[in-house]
XYZ file of C-alpha atoms in Angstrom:
204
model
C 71.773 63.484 49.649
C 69.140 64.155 47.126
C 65.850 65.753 49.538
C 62.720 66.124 47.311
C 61.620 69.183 46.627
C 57.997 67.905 46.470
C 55.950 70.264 49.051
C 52.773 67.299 49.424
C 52.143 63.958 48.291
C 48.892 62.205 48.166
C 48.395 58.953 48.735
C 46.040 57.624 46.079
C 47.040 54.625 44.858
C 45.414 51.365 45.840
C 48.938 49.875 47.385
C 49.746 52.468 49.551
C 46.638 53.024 51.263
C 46.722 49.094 51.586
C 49.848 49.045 53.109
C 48.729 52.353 56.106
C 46.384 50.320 57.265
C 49.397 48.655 59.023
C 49.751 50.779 62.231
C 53.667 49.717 62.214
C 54.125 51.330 58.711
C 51.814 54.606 59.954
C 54.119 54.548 62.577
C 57.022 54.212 60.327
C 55.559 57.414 58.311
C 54.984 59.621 61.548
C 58.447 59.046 62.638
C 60.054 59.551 59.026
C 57.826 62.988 59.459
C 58.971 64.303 62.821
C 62.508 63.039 62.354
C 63.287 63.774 58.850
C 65.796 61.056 57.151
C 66.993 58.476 59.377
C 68.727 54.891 59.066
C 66.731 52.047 60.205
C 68.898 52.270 63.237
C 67.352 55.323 64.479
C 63.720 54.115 63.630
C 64.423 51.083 64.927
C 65.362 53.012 68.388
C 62.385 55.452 68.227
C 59.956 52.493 67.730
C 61.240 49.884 69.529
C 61.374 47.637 67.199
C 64.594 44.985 65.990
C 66.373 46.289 63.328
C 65.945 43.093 61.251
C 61.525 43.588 61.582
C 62.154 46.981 60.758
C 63.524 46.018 57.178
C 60.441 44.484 55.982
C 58.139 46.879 56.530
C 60.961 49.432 54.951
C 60.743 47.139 52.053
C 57.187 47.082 51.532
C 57.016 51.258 51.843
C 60.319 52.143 49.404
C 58.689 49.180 47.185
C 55.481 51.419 47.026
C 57.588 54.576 46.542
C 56.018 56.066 49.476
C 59.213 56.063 50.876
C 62.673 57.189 49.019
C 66.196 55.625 49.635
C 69.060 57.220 50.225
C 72.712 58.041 51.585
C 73.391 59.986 53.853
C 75.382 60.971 57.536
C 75.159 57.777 59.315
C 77.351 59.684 62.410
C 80.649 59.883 62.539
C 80.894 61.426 59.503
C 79.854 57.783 57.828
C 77.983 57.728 55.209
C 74.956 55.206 55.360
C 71.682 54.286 54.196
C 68.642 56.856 55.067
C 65.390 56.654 54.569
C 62.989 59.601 53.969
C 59.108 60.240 52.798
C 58.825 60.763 49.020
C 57.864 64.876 50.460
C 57.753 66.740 53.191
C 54.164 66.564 53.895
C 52.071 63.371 52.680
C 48.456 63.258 53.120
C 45.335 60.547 52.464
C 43.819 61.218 49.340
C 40.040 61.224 50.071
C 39.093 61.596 46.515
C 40.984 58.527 45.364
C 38.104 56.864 44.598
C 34.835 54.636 46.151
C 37.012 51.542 45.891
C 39.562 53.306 48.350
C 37.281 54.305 51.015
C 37.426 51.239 53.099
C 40.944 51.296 53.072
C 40.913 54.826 54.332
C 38.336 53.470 56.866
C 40.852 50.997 57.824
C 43.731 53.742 57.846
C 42.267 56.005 60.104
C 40.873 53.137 62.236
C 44.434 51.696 62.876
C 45.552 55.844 63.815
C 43.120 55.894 66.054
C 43.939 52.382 67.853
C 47.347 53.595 68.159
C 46.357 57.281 69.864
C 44.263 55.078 72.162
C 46.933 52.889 72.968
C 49.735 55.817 73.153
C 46.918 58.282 75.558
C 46.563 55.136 78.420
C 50.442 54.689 78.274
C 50.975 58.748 78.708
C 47.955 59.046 81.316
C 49.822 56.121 83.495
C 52.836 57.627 83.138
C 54.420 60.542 85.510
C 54.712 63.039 82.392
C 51.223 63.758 81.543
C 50.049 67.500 82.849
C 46.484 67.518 82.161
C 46.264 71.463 83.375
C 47.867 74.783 82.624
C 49.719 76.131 79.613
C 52.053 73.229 79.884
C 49.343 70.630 79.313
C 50.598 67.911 77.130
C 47.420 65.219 77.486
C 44.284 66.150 76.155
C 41.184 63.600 75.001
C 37.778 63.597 74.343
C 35.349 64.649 71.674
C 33.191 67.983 70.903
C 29.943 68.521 68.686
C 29.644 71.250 67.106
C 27.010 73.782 64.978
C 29.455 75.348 62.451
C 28.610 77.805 59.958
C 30.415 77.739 56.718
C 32.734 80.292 57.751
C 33.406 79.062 60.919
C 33.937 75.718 59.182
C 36.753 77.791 57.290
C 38.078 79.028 60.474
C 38.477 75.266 61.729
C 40.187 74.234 58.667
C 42.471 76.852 58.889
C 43.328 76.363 62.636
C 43.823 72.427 61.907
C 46.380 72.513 59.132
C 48.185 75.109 61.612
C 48.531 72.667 63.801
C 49.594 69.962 60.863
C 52.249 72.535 59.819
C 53.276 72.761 63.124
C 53.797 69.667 64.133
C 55.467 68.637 60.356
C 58.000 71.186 60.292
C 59.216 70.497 63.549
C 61.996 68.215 64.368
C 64.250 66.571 67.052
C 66.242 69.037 69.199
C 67.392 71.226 72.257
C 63.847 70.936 74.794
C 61.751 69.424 72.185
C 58.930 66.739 73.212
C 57.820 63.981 71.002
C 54.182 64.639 70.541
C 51.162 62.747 68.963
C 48.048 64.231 67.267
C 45.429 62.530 66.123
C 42.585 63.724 64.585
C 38.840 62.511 63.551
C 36.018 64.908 62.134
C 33.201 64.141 60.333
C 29.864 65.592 59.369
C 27.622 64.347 62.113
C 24.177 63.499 61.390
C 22.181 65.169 64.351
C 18.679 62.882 64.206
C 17.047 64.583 67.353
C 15.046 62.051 70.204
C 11.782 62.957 69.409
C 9.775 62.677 72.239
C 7.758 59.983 71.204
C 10.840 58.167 70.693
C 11.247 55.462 73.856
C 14.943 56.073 75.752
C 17.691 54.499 75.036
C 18.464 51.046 77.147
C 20.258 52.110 80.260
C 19.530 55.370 80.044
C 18.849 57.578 83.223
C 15.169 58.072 82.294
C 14.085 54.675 81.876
């Protein structure tokens, strides 16, 4: 099987980002990441999906060339068809331009949907552990006054935990696990005391 020896791929062009706002083809991605290559069988069985809806949205991504492909161990020592990302690592491209932003917007609305959806399923479910080293459910959202080196610090933390969870894959006690991740630069705009309450506020 030929595995790319690309490290990171950005996704820039105007197609691509088109098609991730699809939260079936993010999902698609994520899996291709965790797993590494795998026939549409296997997808098909991680997602839950029919084999036969599967196939279209496989189309749509190799089409693109966000995803490669290729032959490979099908099990049983048959060889089959495998699909795999075009690298190990792919990542938004925030810089591709003002005419991509809104389907960024779009991209990281649909991730976020999805880690909704996905944190009500795992809370309702007897495997969450919301305490203790072996806490798998977390949710909720921090602000923050960073300087620029703590900033750094973040940064450096976060794509830890990116590298972590990409170069990890199926096997022995390992957990499927979802991350999903919004920051932004928050503009603070203080109540000034002349300012009225918000409506339903405890004050009014």
């Amino acid at each position: 099987m030929n595995v790319s020896t690309k490290q990171r791929y950005k996704i820039a062009s105007a197609e691509q980002l088109r098609l991730l706002t699809s939260s079936v083809r993010q999902e698609v991605v994520d899996s291709l990441m965790a797993m590494g290559p795998s026939t549409i069988r296997d997808l098909a069985e991680m997602l839950g999906m029919s084999q036969d809806g599967l196939y279209y949205h496989m189309r749509l991504l190799t089409a693109s060339g966000l995803v490669v492909e290729d032959t490979g161990d099908g099990g049983n020592g048959r060889e089959a068809v495998v699909y795999r990302l075009a690298a190990k690592e792919v990542r938004l491209d925030y810089d591709a331009g003002r005419e991509a932003r809104s389907e960024i917007c779009n991209i990281v609305g649909a991730a976020l949907r999805t880690a909704t959806r996905e944190f009500t399923t795992a809370l309702e479910s007897e495997r969450a552990v919301t305490e203790g080293p072996g806490r798998n459910l977390w949710g909720g959202r921090r602000k923050g006054w960073l300087s620029p080196a703590e900033l750094e610090r973040l940064n450096v933390l976060l794509e830890e935990i990116f590298h972590l969870l990409e170069s990890a894959k199926p096997g022995g006690d390992r957990q499927l696990y979802s991350f999903t991740l919004a920051m932004s630069p928050a503009d603070p705009r203080p109540l000034r005391r002349s300012d009225p309450p918000p409506r339903g506020s405890a004050d009014e």
